XYZ file of C-alpha atoms in Angstrom:
740
model
C 12.167 -1.354 -3.019
C 15.479 -1.550 -4.344
C 19.034 -4.455 -4.199
C 21.374 -4.638 -1.811
C 23.820 -3.730 -3.747
C 24.112 0.455 -5.262
C 27.719 1.982 -6.315
C 29.872 3.318 -3.624
C 31.932 6.656 -2.531
C 35.289 5.783 -4.573
C 37.139 7.594 -7.549
C 36.833 10.860 -9.054
C 37.169 9.398 -12.849
C 34.414 9.406 -15.123
C 31.668 11.590 -14.036
C 32.328 12.201 -10.418
C 33.096 16.604 -9.884
C 36.040 17.561 -8.019
C 36.667 17.381 -4.839
C 33.676 18.777 -2.335
C 31.978 20.020 -6.284
C 28.218 19.240 -7.329
C 28.026 16.687 -9.732
C 26.079 19.231 -12.327
C 23.046 16.327 -12.676
C 22.097 17.137 -8.673
C 20.788 20.472 -9.478
C 19.107 19.640 -12.936
C 17.842 16.694 -11.282
C 15.851 19.134 -8.156
C 14.565 21.222 -11.348
C 13.090 18.458 -13.271
C 11.921 17.694 -10.111
C 9.893 20.815 -8.591
C 9.052 21.411 -11.952
C 7.217 18.224 -11.893
C 5.557 18.907 -8.373
C 5.032 22.773 -9.318
C 3.221 21.406 -13.007
C 0.571 19.897 -10.539
C -0.182 23.346 -8.670
C 1.758 22.187 -5.363
C 3.242 25.633 -4.225
C 6.210 23.837 -2.386
C 6.952 22.982 -5.876
C 9.020 25.768 -6.109
C 11.368 25.487 -3.499
C 12.636 21.695 -4.552
C 13.588 23.955 -7.502
C 15.138 26.960 -5.414
C 16.951 24.193 -3.196
C 19.179 23.161 -6.974
C 19.498 26.675 -7.776
C 21.082 26.745 -3.903
C 23.459 24.347 -4.271
C 24.499 25.178 -6.985
C 24.769 29.287 -5.676
C 27.094 27.141 -1.750
C 29.394 25.105 -4.617
C 30.315 28.203 -6.369
C 29.060 27.609 -9.909
C 26.320 29.351 -10.534
C 26.391 28.679 -14.111
C 24.322 25.499 -11.832
C 22.052 27.435 -11.160
C 21.216 28.046 -14.505
C 20.884 24.347 -15.371
C 18.680 24.171 -12.678
C 16.202 26.646 -13.662
C 16.255 24.706 -16.893
C 15.099 22.064 -15.412
C 12.348 23.401 -13.962
C 11.004 23.383 -16.769
C 11.548 20.126 -18.894
C 9.439 18.896 -15.423
C 6.964 21.514 -15.829
C 6.862 20.993 -19.564
C 6.376 17.240 -19.125
C 3.710 17.166 -16.223
C 1.688 19.431 -18.512
C 1.919 17.971 -22.005
C 1.035 14.046 -19.672
C -1.903 15.873 -18.597
C -2.431 17.187 -22.082
C -2.437 13.218 -23.748
C -6.634 12.505 -24.671
C -9.088 10.779 -23.312
C -9.421 7.879 -25.290
C -12.582 5.964 -23.750
C -14.141 9.177 -21.950
C -17.209 8.693 -24.495
C -17.226 5.008 -23.027
C -17.170 5.638 -18.998
C -20.792 4.145 -17.516
C -21.488 2.070 -20.536
C -21.582 -2.021 -21.047
C -18.375 -2.442 -22.881
C -16.851 -5.874 -24.037
C -12.888 -4.522 -24.522
C -10.514 -7.084 -26.619
C -7.019 -6.973 -25.802
C -3.345 -7.535 -24.483
C -3.630 -8.631 -20.898
C -0.645 -8.600 -19.065
C -1.219 -9.176 -15.517
C -1.999 -5.355 -14.015
C -3.389 -3.151 -17.709
C -5.784 -4.556 -20.491
C -4.022 -3.238 -24.130
C -6.714 -1.969 -26.386
C -5.244 -1.335 -30.037
C -8.016 0.588 -30.520
C -8.520 2.674 -29.822
C -4.973 3.337 -27.773
C -5.383 2.388 -24.732
C -4.955 0.847 -21.243
C -7.483 0.251 -18.961
C -7.742 -1.541 -14.823
C -9.052 -4.788 -14.869
C -11.647 -5.163 -10.762
C -11.765 -7.636 -10.389
C -8.212 -9.239 -11.429
C -9.141 -11.975 -13.669
C -8.020 -15.474 -12.977
C -5.734 -15.796 -16.946
C -2.440 -16.197 -17.267
C -1.540 -12.390 -19.683
C -1.827 -13.280 -22.783
C -4.800 -12.182 -24.905
C -8.385 -11.385 -23.375
C -11.502 -10.887 -24.285
C -13.147 -9.274 -20.977
C -17.600 -7.424 -20.402
C -18.003 -4.722 -17.743
C -18.804 -1.286 -17.097
C -16.502 1.311 -18.210
C -16.150 3.613 -14.536
C -14.195 6.195 -13.398
C -11.142 5.075 -10.775
C -11.649 6.451 -7.098
C -10.045 8.024 -4.899
C -8.912 7.286 -1.376
C -12.216 6.873 1.062
C -10.836 5.553 3.880
C -7.313 6.633 5.877
C -4.181 4.615 4.259
C -7.333 3.098 1.554
C -5.303 2.903 -1.637
C -6.429 5.661 -3.168
C -6.083 4.106 -7.461
C -7.454 7.325 -8.862
C -3.458 8.806 -8.062
C -1.699 4.885 -8.745
C -3.551 4.517 -12.404
C -1.980 8.199 -12.597
C 1.336 7.257 -11.525
C 1.065 4.051 -14.595
C 1.216 5.955 -17.592
C 4.193 8.331 -19.401
C 4.482 10.753 -22.657
C 5.069 7.270 -24.186
C 2.081 4.962 -23.002
C -1.264 5.074 -22.142
C -2.864 6.146 -19.227
C -4.914 4.021 -17.469
C -7.794 6.391 -16.848
C -10.362 3.482 -15.911
C -11.806 0.504 -14.042
C -13.848 -2.682 -15.632
C -15.893 -3.041 -12.166
C -17.660 -6.213 -12.400
C -15.561 -7.744 -15.504
C -16.245 -10.764 -16.246
C -13.887 -12.907 -19.013
C -15.145 -14.186 -21.388
C -12.056 -15.915 -23.566
C -8.269 -15.901 -22.915
C -5.550 -17.015 -24.373
C -1.480 -17.499 -22.997
C 0.451 -15.631 -24.455
C 2.987 -17.325 -26.989
C 6.753 -15.614 -27.547
C 9.767 -15.347 -25.094
C 7.846 -14.427 -22.489
C 5.495 -17.092 -23.063
C 8.554 -18.877 -23.227
C 10.368 -17.952 -20.311
C 7.007 -18.548 -18.142
C 6.823 -21.283 -18.863
C 9.654 -22.218 -17.792
C 9.235 -20.944 -14.720
C 6.778 -22.937 -13.504
C 7.381 -25.941 -15.154
C 7.316 -28.288 -12.421
C 6.002 -26.695 -9.448
C 3.759 -25.993 -6.774
C 1.319 -23.362 -6.878
C 2.893 -21.859 -4.727
C 6.375 -22.219 -5.919
C 5.379 -20.802 -9.421
C 2.872 -17.813 -7.789
C 6.776 -17.238 -5.882
C 9.228 -17.480 -9.054
C 6.517 -14.889 -11.862
C 6.434 -12.429 -8.630
C 10.453 -12.915 -8.175
C 11.452 -12.908 -11.788
C 8.505 -11.063 -13.740
C 7.045 -9.088 -10.808
C 3.815 -10.577 -11.111
C 2.626 -11.009 -7.798
C -0.988 -11.465 -8.879
C -0.868 -15.072 -7.585
C 0.850 -15.078 -4.905
C -1.326 -12.723 -3.529
C -4.047 -15.266 -3.596
C -1.721 -17.817 -1.565
C -2.455 -18.066 2.157
C -0.172 -19.933 4.881
C -3.011 -20.636 6.912
C -6.409 -19.161 7.399
C -5.932 -15.243 7.723
C -2.409 -15.383 7.614
C -1.919 -15.035 3.607
C 1.469 -15.125 1.608
C 1.421 -11.046 0.503
C 0.617 -9.654 4.526
C 3.622 -12.676 5.683
C 5.955 -10.833 3.033
C 5.435 -7.329 4.279
C 5.238 -8.098 8.300
C 8.362 -9.832 7.593
C 10.321 -6.807 5.693
C 10.406 -8.593 2.883
C 7.968 -7.038 0.464
C 11.260 -5.545 -1.654
C 11.566 -9.453 -2.852
C 7.789 -9.821 -4.987
C 8.677 -6.277 -6.032
C 11.807 -6.189 -9.559
C 14.257 -3.609 -7.779
C 18.029 -3.299 -8.028
C 18.483 -6.353 -6.942
C 17.295 -8.780 -9.102
C 19.670 -6.573 -11.751
C 22.608 -7.030 -9.782
C 22.118 -9.942 -8.950
C 21.776 -11.538 -13.001
C 24.293 -8.854 -14.416
C 26.957 -10.003 -11.657
C 26.161 -13.965 -12.925
C 26.153 -12.565 -16.683
C 29.694 -10.608 -15.527
C 31.279 -14.216 -13.524
C 30.331 -15.991 -16.854
C 31.798 -14.443 -18.903
C 34.836 -14.046 -16.894
C 34.936 -18.440 -16.717
C 35.362 -18.159 -20.328
C 37.942 -16.246 -19.464
C 36.530 -13.501 -22.306
C 38.380 -10.141 -21.563
C 38.215 -7.627 -18.910
C 36.456 -4.757 -20.737
C 34.159 -7.197 -22.493
C 32.689 -8.819 -19.083
C 31.482 -5.138 -18.383
C 30.558 -4.618 -21.928
C 28.353 -8.177 -22.231
C 25.904 -7.076 -18.777
C 25.387 -4.477 -20.828
C 23.840 -5.440 -23.433
C 21.965 -8.089 -20.587
C 19.963 -5.342 -19.796
C 18.568 -4.094 -22.994
C 16.263 -7.483 -23.712
C 15.992 -7.793 -19.953
C 13.789 -3.861 -20.082
C 11.760 -5.855 -22.073
C 11.475 -9.478 -21.265
C 9.842 -7.894 -17.192
C 8.811 -4.444 -18.656
C 9.211 -0.962 -17.159
C 8.907 -0.179 -13.944
C 10.125 2.311 -11.452
C 12.356 0.245 -9.611
C 13.724 -1.505 -12.525
C 13.922 1.352 -15.027
C 16.027 3.549 -12.153
C 18.226 -0.032 -11.256
C 18.607 -0.375 -15.687
C 20.114 3.106 -15.784
C 21.769 2.588 -13.086
C 23.688 -0.414 -13.939
C 24.058 0.488 -17.929
C 25.787 3.406 -16.566
C 27.753 2.314 -14.242
C 28.819 -1.201 -16.879
C 29.902 1.930 -19.618
C 31.715 3.494 -17.225
C 33.966 0.486 -16.307
C 33.748 -1.131 -19.606
C 35.323 2.495 -21.209
C 38.149 2.544 -18.658
C 36.514 5.221 -16.727
C 36.263 3.376 -13.218
C 34.018 4.028 -10.487
C 31.327 6.940 -11.034
C 30.087 9.050 -8.844
C 26.934 7.776 -7.090
C 24.956 10.986 -6.445
C 25.973 11.642 -10.099
C 24.275 8.721 -12.264
C 21.654 8.846 -9.190
C 20.304 12.122 -10.649
C 20.905 11.449 -14.632
C 18.366 8.462 -13.803
C 15.917 10.670 -11.894
C 15.833 13.015 -14.515
C 15.790 9.713 -16.866
C 12.965 8.338 -15.510
C 10.924 11.409 -14.887
C 11.261 13.842 -17.796
C 9.143 10.780 -20.337
C 7.279 9.385 -16.528
C 6.781 12.402 -14.511
C 3.885 11.054 -12.570
C 6.246 8.320 -11.208
C 7.496 10.944 -8.902
C 4.725 10.059 -7.110
C 4.408 6.379 -7.443
C 5.213 4.147 -4.123
C 7.742 2.370 -5.994
C 9.786 5.274 -7.602
C 10.013 7.022 -3.644
C 11.348 4.078 -2.223
C 13.736 3.140 -5.292
C 15.721 6.425 -5.005
C 15.763 6.595 -1.553
C 17.122 2.902 -0.406
C 19.585 3.365 -3.378
C 20.842 6.797 -1.786
C 21.497 5.072 1.320
C 23.385 2.860 -0.116
C 25.557 4.688 -1.422
C 26.803 5.561 2.657
C 27.735 1.557 3.052
C 31.195 1.713 2.713
C 31.630 4.963 5.293
C 28.714 2.195 7.635
C 30.742 -0.108 7.479
C 34.512 1.545 8.424
C 32.890 1.795 11.979
C 31.945 -1.965 12.863
C 34.246 -4.118 13.814
C 37.844 -4.426 11.710
C 37.171 -8.514 12.726
C 33.967 -9.154 10.710
C 34.077 -11.136 7.846
C 33.904 -7.627 4.713
C 30.540 -9.675 3.269
C 28.935 -9.658 6.144
C 29.532 -5.754 7.926
C 28.596 -4.406 4.518
C 25.314 -7.124 4.493
C 24.544 -6.305 7.555
C 25.325 -2.109 6.623
C 23.139 -2.465 3.398
C 20.226 -3.449 4.833
C 19.828 -1.665 7.967
C 21.262 1.683 5.112
C 17.739 0.709 3.168
C 15.163 0.290 5.888
C 16.245 4.103 8.009
C 16.832 5.332 4.624
C 12.973 4.489 3.547
C 12.039 3.991 7.059
C 9.152 7.163 6.536
C 7.827 6.535 4.078
C 6.703 2.530 4.675
C 5.048 4.191 7.687
C 3.355 6.707 6.236
C 2.624 4.447 3.427
C 1.381 0.648 4.824
C 1.036 1.948 8.400
C 3.015 -0.321 9.916
C 7.798 -1.088 10.650
C 8.926 -4.962 9.866
C 10.951 -5.640 13.522
C 12.401 -7.779 12.328
C 13.689 -6.838 8.640
C 17.238 -6.764 9.286
C 17.861 -11.117 9.993
C 14.696 -12.023 7.858
C 16.187 -10.366 5.163
C 20.256 -11.988 6.170
C 18.902 -14.339 5.328
C 16.153 -13.777 2.813
C 19.176 -12.704 0.749
C 21.648 -15.513 0.550
C 18.493 -17.665 -0.888
C 17.618 -14.445 -3.640
C 21.629 -15.258 -4.877
C 20.966 -18.427 -6.131
C 17.794 -18.590 -6.370
C 16.944 -15.587 -9.058
C 19.985 -15.907 -11.447
C 18.749 -20.036 -11.051
C 15.027 -19.201 -12.477
C 16.003 -17.166 -15.115
C 18.103 -20.316 -15.862
C 15.332 -22.200 -16.110
C 12.676 -19.002 -17.611
C 15.713 -19.502 -20.765
C 14.704 -23.586 -20.477
C 10.532 -23.210 -20.987
C 9.566 -26.336 -20.650
C 12.796 -27.878 -20.593
C 13.315 -26.543 -17.184
C 11.593 -29.602 -15.329
C 15.820 -30.355 -14.744
C 16.409 -27.394 -12.769
C 13.581 -26.720 -11.489
C 13.712 -29.042 -8.978
C 16.495 -26.509 -7.182
C 14.868 -24.304 -7.720
C 11.677 -25.372 -6.567
C 14.129 -26.550 -3.203
C 14.933 -22.672 -3.098
C 11.219 -21.395 -2.836
C 9.760 -24.119 -0.313
C 12.846 -22.226 2.094
C 12.328 -18.502 1.134
C 8.606 -19.168 2.112
C 9.713 -20.655 5.018
C 11.925 -17.616 5.916
C 8.465 -15.709 4.957
C 6.266 -17.806 7.292
C 8.241 -17.826 10.571
C 9.551 -14.520 10.949
C 5.414 -13.018 9.351
C 4.575 -14.157 12.366
C 6.535 -12.076 14.044
C 5.061 -8.482 16.144
C 5.313 -5.561 13.786
C 5.364 -1.641 15.151
C 2.238 0.221 14.070
C 2.444 3.508 12.305
C 0.272 6.117 12.074
C -0.481 8.556 9.010
C 2.410 10.517 8.157
C 2.449 14.249 7.292
C 4.121 16.638 6.126
C 6.198 17.535 9.196
C 6.696 13.910 9.934
C 8.837 13.681 6.751
C 10.394 17.451 7.811
C 11.421 15.776 10.706
C 11.882 11.865 9.426
C 14.622 14.205 6.968
C 16.162 17.279 9.672
C 17.451 13.519 11.556
C 18.693 11.690 8.312
C 20.641 15.078 8.043
C 21.836 14.374 10.815
C 22.947 11.316 10.541
C 24.585 11.897 6.970
C 26.002 15.531 9.323
C 28.318 12.959 11.339
C 29.287 10.250 9.307
C 30.507 12.391 6.772
C 31.779 14.173 10.373
C 30.904 17.780 10.162
C 28.855 17.010 13.624
C 29.980 15.180 16.733
C 27.381 12.852 18.056
C 25.722 14.020 20.769
C 24.555 16.123 18.740
C 23.391 14.488 15.931
C 21.507 12.555 18.605
C 20.484 14.836 20.350
C 18.762 15.951 17.130
C 17.636 12.899 16.130
C 15.903 12.436 19.713
C 14.416 15.780 19.282
C 12.367 15.703 15.989
C 10.331 12.252 17.711
C 9.235 13.447 20.646
C 8.311 16.654 18.544
C 6.571 14.986 16.037
C 5.094 12.551 18.860
C 3.984 15.412 21.137
C 0.592 16.690 19.277
C -0.780 13.265 19.484
C 0.088 13.500 23.149
C -1.457 16.484 24.210
C -4.363 16.594 22.158
C -5.354 13.056 21.443
C -8.149 12.053 19.078
C -12.063 12.269 19.532
C -13.913 11.516 16.705
C -16.793 8.952 15.354
C -15.080 7.782 12.055
C -17.974 6.446 9.817
C -15.517 4.351 7.551
C -15.980 3.675 3.837
C -16.452 0.211 3.893
C -18.731 0.704 0.883
C -21.895 -1.372 1.696
C -22.480 -2.350 4.540
C -21.289 -0.820 8.104
C -18.603 0.049 9.740
C -18.041 2.817 12.841
C -14.293 3.413 14.486
C -15.522 5.958 18.028
C -12.112 7.700 19.911
C -10.657 9.544 22.761
C -7.920 9.116 25.204
C -7.358 5.580 26.791
C -10.930 5.000 24.404
C -11.104 2.933 20.945
C -14.019 1.222 19.919
C -15.160 -0.569 17.533
C -18.000 -1.722 16.105
C -18.743 -3.502 13.283
C -16.105 -4.774 10.383
C -17.889 -4.660 6.963
C -18.313 -7.123 5.099
C -18.702 -8.642 1.531
C -21.599 -10.320 0.185
C -20.614 -13.505 -2.328
C -17.155 -11.762 -2.412
C -13.650 -12.915 -1.427
C -12.299 -9.344 -0.494
C -11.347 -9.350 3.336
C -12.842 -5.781 3.740
C -11.573 -6.231 7.869
C -7.869 -7.238 6.580
C -7.556 -4.788 2.940
C -9.213 -1.845 4.266
C -10.290 -1.794 8.175
C -6.711 -3.015 9.579
C -4.881 -0.030 7.142
C -7.333 1.920 8.101
C -6.496 1.689 12.614
C -3.030 1.554 11.785
C -3.407 5.169 9.936
C -5.622 6.265 12.406
C -3.122 5.314 15.310
C -5.026 3.068 16.769
C -3.305 0.597 18.106
C -5.325 -1.089 20.122
C -9.380 -1.700 20.304
C -10.708 -1.739 24.140
C -13.541 -2.694 22.067
C -15.661 -4.521 19.574
C -19.373 -4.472 18.704
C -21.003 -6.839 16.692
C -24.046 -5.517 16.110
C -25.701 -8.213 14.355
C -25.270 -11.734 12.118
C -25.087 -9.867 8.671
C -22.442 -10.770 6.772
C -21.630 -6.804 5.266
C -21.831 -5.647 8.840
C -19.160 -8.469 11.366
C -17.415 -10.745 8.323
C -14.906 -8.008 8.209
C -14.165 -8.142 11.921
C -12.718 -11.390 12.450
C -9.535 -9.936 10.034
C -9.682 -7.319 12.730
C -9.163 -9.136 16.087
C -6.503 -11.179 13.610
C -4.626 -8.618 13.921
C -5.564 -6.025 16.115
C -5.236 -6.682 19.949
C -8.878 -6.709 21.433
C -10.003 -6.324 24.461
C -13.619 -8.142 24.723
C -16.319 -8.121 21.847
C -19.610 -7.283 22.158
C -22.609 -9.386 20.747
C -26.190 -9.238 21.056
C -27.996 -12.811 20.076
C -25.687 -15.487 20.202
C -26.989 -17.588 17.288
C -25.317 -21.903 17.251
C -26.281 -22.385 13.148
C -24.346 -18.461 11.667
C -21.043 -19.619 10.141
C -19.953 -15.638 9.722
C -20.737 -15.780 13.144
C -19.867 -18.417 14.044
C -16.154 -17.749 12.366
C -16.146 -14.555 14.059
C -16.521 -16.914 17.772
C -13.611 -18.582 16.769
C -10.988 -16.255 15.878
C -12.671 -14.689 18.997
C -12.039 -17.699 21.494
C -8.033 -18.835 18.929
C -6.962 -14.922 20.169
C -8.525 -14.566 23.940
C -10.806 -12.105 23.244
C -13.556 -12.303 26.067
C -17.064 -12.232 24.247
C -19.442 -10.440 26.645
C -23.401 -11.043 25.894
C -24.039 -7.110 26.382
C -27.677 -5.482 27.074
C -29.913 -2.287 27.063
C -28.501 -0.077 29.759
C -24.507 -2.545 29.945
C -21.903 0.561 28.616
C -18.717 1.869 28.995
C -17.294 5.355 29.556
C -13.670 6.757 29.126
C -12.745 10.368 29.416
C -16.060 11.355 29.475
C -17.543 9.504 26.140
C -19.911 7.090 27.550
C -21.589 3.996 25.418
C -24.939 2.983 26.717
C -26.413 0.310 25.278
C -30.611 0.475 24.091
C -30.466 -2.577 22.758
C -31.741 -5.582 22.283
C -33.124 -6.640 25.636
C -32.647 -9.749 25.723
C -35.995 -11.052 26.967
C -37.050 -12.330 23.660
C -35.454 -12.689 20.206
C -37.026 -11.993 16.313
C -36.637 -14.731 13.812
C -34.627 -11.280 12.059
C -31.224 -11.007 12.861
C -32.099 -6.853 11.228
C -34.477 -7.305 14.630
C -32.210 -8.075 16.803
C -29.536 -4.573 16.050
C -27.381 -3.502 19.042
C -28.420 -0.268 19.250
C -25.682 2.395 21.111
C -25.610 6.052 21.521
C -22.515 7.902 21.757
C -22.208 10.829 24.803
C -19.348 13.262 25.127
C -20.679 16.803 27.129
C -24.251 17.094 25.825
C -23.656 15.970 21.940
C -25.847 12.543 21.647
C -25.235 10.279 18.904
C -27.272 7.232 18.540
C -26.053 3.840 15.525
C -29.207 1.454 15.625
C -27.272 -1.189 13.495
C -29.514 -2.607 10.979
C -32.570 -2.022 13.307
C -35.862 -1.611 11.274
C -39.561 0.627 11.990
C -41.424 -0.099 14.599
C -38.309 -1.856 16.374
C -36.271 1.398 16.141
C -38.684 3.503 17.146
C -39.113 1.420 20.551
C -35.700 2.073 21.940
C -35.966 4.938 23.629
C -32.372 6.984 21.409
C -34.143 10.265 22.451
C -33.071 13.075 21.475
C -29.585 13.287 19.272
C -27.035 15.348 17.807
C -26.032 12.866 15.098
C -28.721 9.432 14.158
C -25.978 7.193 12.888
C -29.335 5.473 9.329
C -30.113 2.365 10.238
C -29.996 -0.981 7.413
C -27.654 1.855 5.157
C -31.404 4.142 4.620
C -34.245 0.719 3.776
C -37.366 2.347 3.517
C -38.192 -0.162 6.328
C -35.898 2.266 8.498
C -35.026 5.887 9.143
C -38.818 6.499 10.175
C -40.715 9.519 10.480
C -41.571 8.271 14.080
C -37.797 8.563 15.266
C -37.336 11.014 13.902
C -39.751 12.894 15.436
C -39.284 11.613 18.676
C -34.205 12.675 18.238
C -34.978 15.659 16.242
C -31.462 14.905 15.290
C -29.464 18.142 12.962
C -27.375 15.028 11.256
C -28.387 11.629 9.457
C -25.157 9.914 9.025
C -25.910 6.719 5.879
C -23.333 4.300 5.834
C -23.805 2.676 2.399
C -21.916 1.660 -1.036
C -22.693 0.247 -4.589
C -25.783 -1.900 -4.508
C -28.525 -3.159 -5.974
C -30.817 -2.945 -2.673
C -32.205 0.738 -3.655
C -30.344 2.518 -0.388
C -30.536 5.006 0.270
C -34.416 4.634 -0.547
C -35.546 7.855 -1.462
C -38.377 7.941 0.393
C -35.878 7.481 3.327
C -34.783 10.858 1.647
C -37.827 12.139 1.735
C -38.273 11.311 5.862
C -35.477 13.399 6.436
C -35.382 15.835 3.864
C -38.628 16.578 5.775
C -37.309 16.775 9.279
C -34.620 19.399 9.015
C -31.426 17.137 8.963
C -28.740 17.286 6.475
C -27.870 14.181 4.972
C -24.008 12.367 5.229
C -23.598 9.689 2.763
C -19.898 7.677 3.014
C -20.942 5.974 -0.612
C -20.600 10.174 -1.935
C -18.091 11.493 0.681
C -15.251 8.158 1.753
C -15.185 7.975 4.973
C -16.706 10.432 7.236
C -14.767 12.392 10.874
C -17.230 13.500 13.242
C -15.626 15.455 16.474
C -16.519 14.635 19.009
C -16.418 17.692 21.258
């Protein structure tokens, strides 16, 4: 996100246009954005471009409409030039390779050929020279609702002068590494000298934007530091933003004032600070925007031009960002940064409406925090699936700590290894900030589903009504009525026609199925990562539930004690209210099942051992347990899998866990419309007997990249011979199957 300080409307000097007139960079920015969207082949980019021209016409300055059209051409050309850049690593896609380059904590930069590569899993080594081996693959798109679209994100990380990462080095193994030297290496050593691991990780995040180490820290089992930042509304503190720029330039100006430097030279000195600062921390959307805007403001003050038109400065910064980096327009960081600073431009007007007896600093802090949160609300809700409820108090407290921590941390970085002299105080402030995050991170959050085009339009209309009220153009009842109308219109579709579907989540080589109907949300298994510390439940399943608008689960079913089926359920139980947990065999010697049962006990979730004939029915959807019988237990976990049928108005589907053949043929599934193949398409499941008995029209196989040979060719052959169509999550991603 962005910092809490921005230019406010004031003097008409500098780039500020005369009162009531449109600042010329505004239509230019609209044109550039529209041209980029048109370059991506999206028709509504033309509407954005025309909006810029329309603003100019309404302002009786038709000549600026030509500027909007020129901006459209520039944006379109920039996007096309960026898309036409050659893919230097295309010949090696799919190959095992060993690469040597400069690791910056995010990407491996190669010199020959000139390219940047994402690395998975991220190496646990400091930035610097690195030799790493693995297999080059293409990045994946979004495979689950609310999931991470790696391909889209990588496309936005390059530009006309910076290579776009087009490949991912998977199964990466570091062969050798040498920590970075020079000024950045010196600075990093200063940030961490004498600090504990968690404190050092925080300082690297707040001063350099390096979140690799902080992302691995936990406050407690199942309670990560990164999640706590998100739940408390403080995630922006881990990203470099306008807050850092404002605090550091303010510190520079204060220092120069203390040294009795003339006023104009103070601003010039702060301006000269920004370029080396950008080189130190690197280019990212929010920090580049902040440096550009900060530089423009400082230059205006240094030249005696006074305050600049904030909308002109914002528009110029957007143009300067998007022409060299056109796909930043789709980057969440870029969107949050500019939306927040647009909200902050109204700070002075809103602060005037608060009681005059309140201290001005308090009024501005309250207003700035609230406006930034409101301006970014739809993007945060749609991207992260949740809205913090304690963001205002958390930011007020954390903001006071950051005001001291950021400048002090920068001084520590400049001191390098000698920073132990000041890091006792840095460590104390870092610990206090982490304490704030830990406490506020335990507060409840408001979960949110995916925000569609209608949701963004409704948010825009509501925001416009609020702005017009602040400007005195509409009365308060009209603004409030507009807000309520937008809220009702966005809520009505889900209330009038709730989802009825089976959702087969793509959790890689594992299983997770969501059953949805009015008043019924059931999750069968939650995936898991064998031999990996990746938390599929927290990182994949929970975001998918939030994106689908699932705020609670009536039932969670753990089919059997296999990691790839139930490991992720622990994270689900911690994050989502659950009515009851169903299990089949209550094993006492399985660590994964024991962990799940422990979490269920801690969260107060009742556990029920189900048997054949148990069922639940709601809104015409019936779930019936077919297996296990419970009188005899096998020594093989797969034989004891909970098997279910799902019935809805004549439609029948069966979920069989990992049941092998011949056990799957003994459960009596009956005639089916949809069969979820047992055991990810193993050769020992989905036999001829069950296919003849069920005669399914479709067979769903939940499978990911694996070394087991799933789905086996024999299984695919048997399904093909039965006349059923195969649906595979490894090829299709998440499969959503409507229920009648």
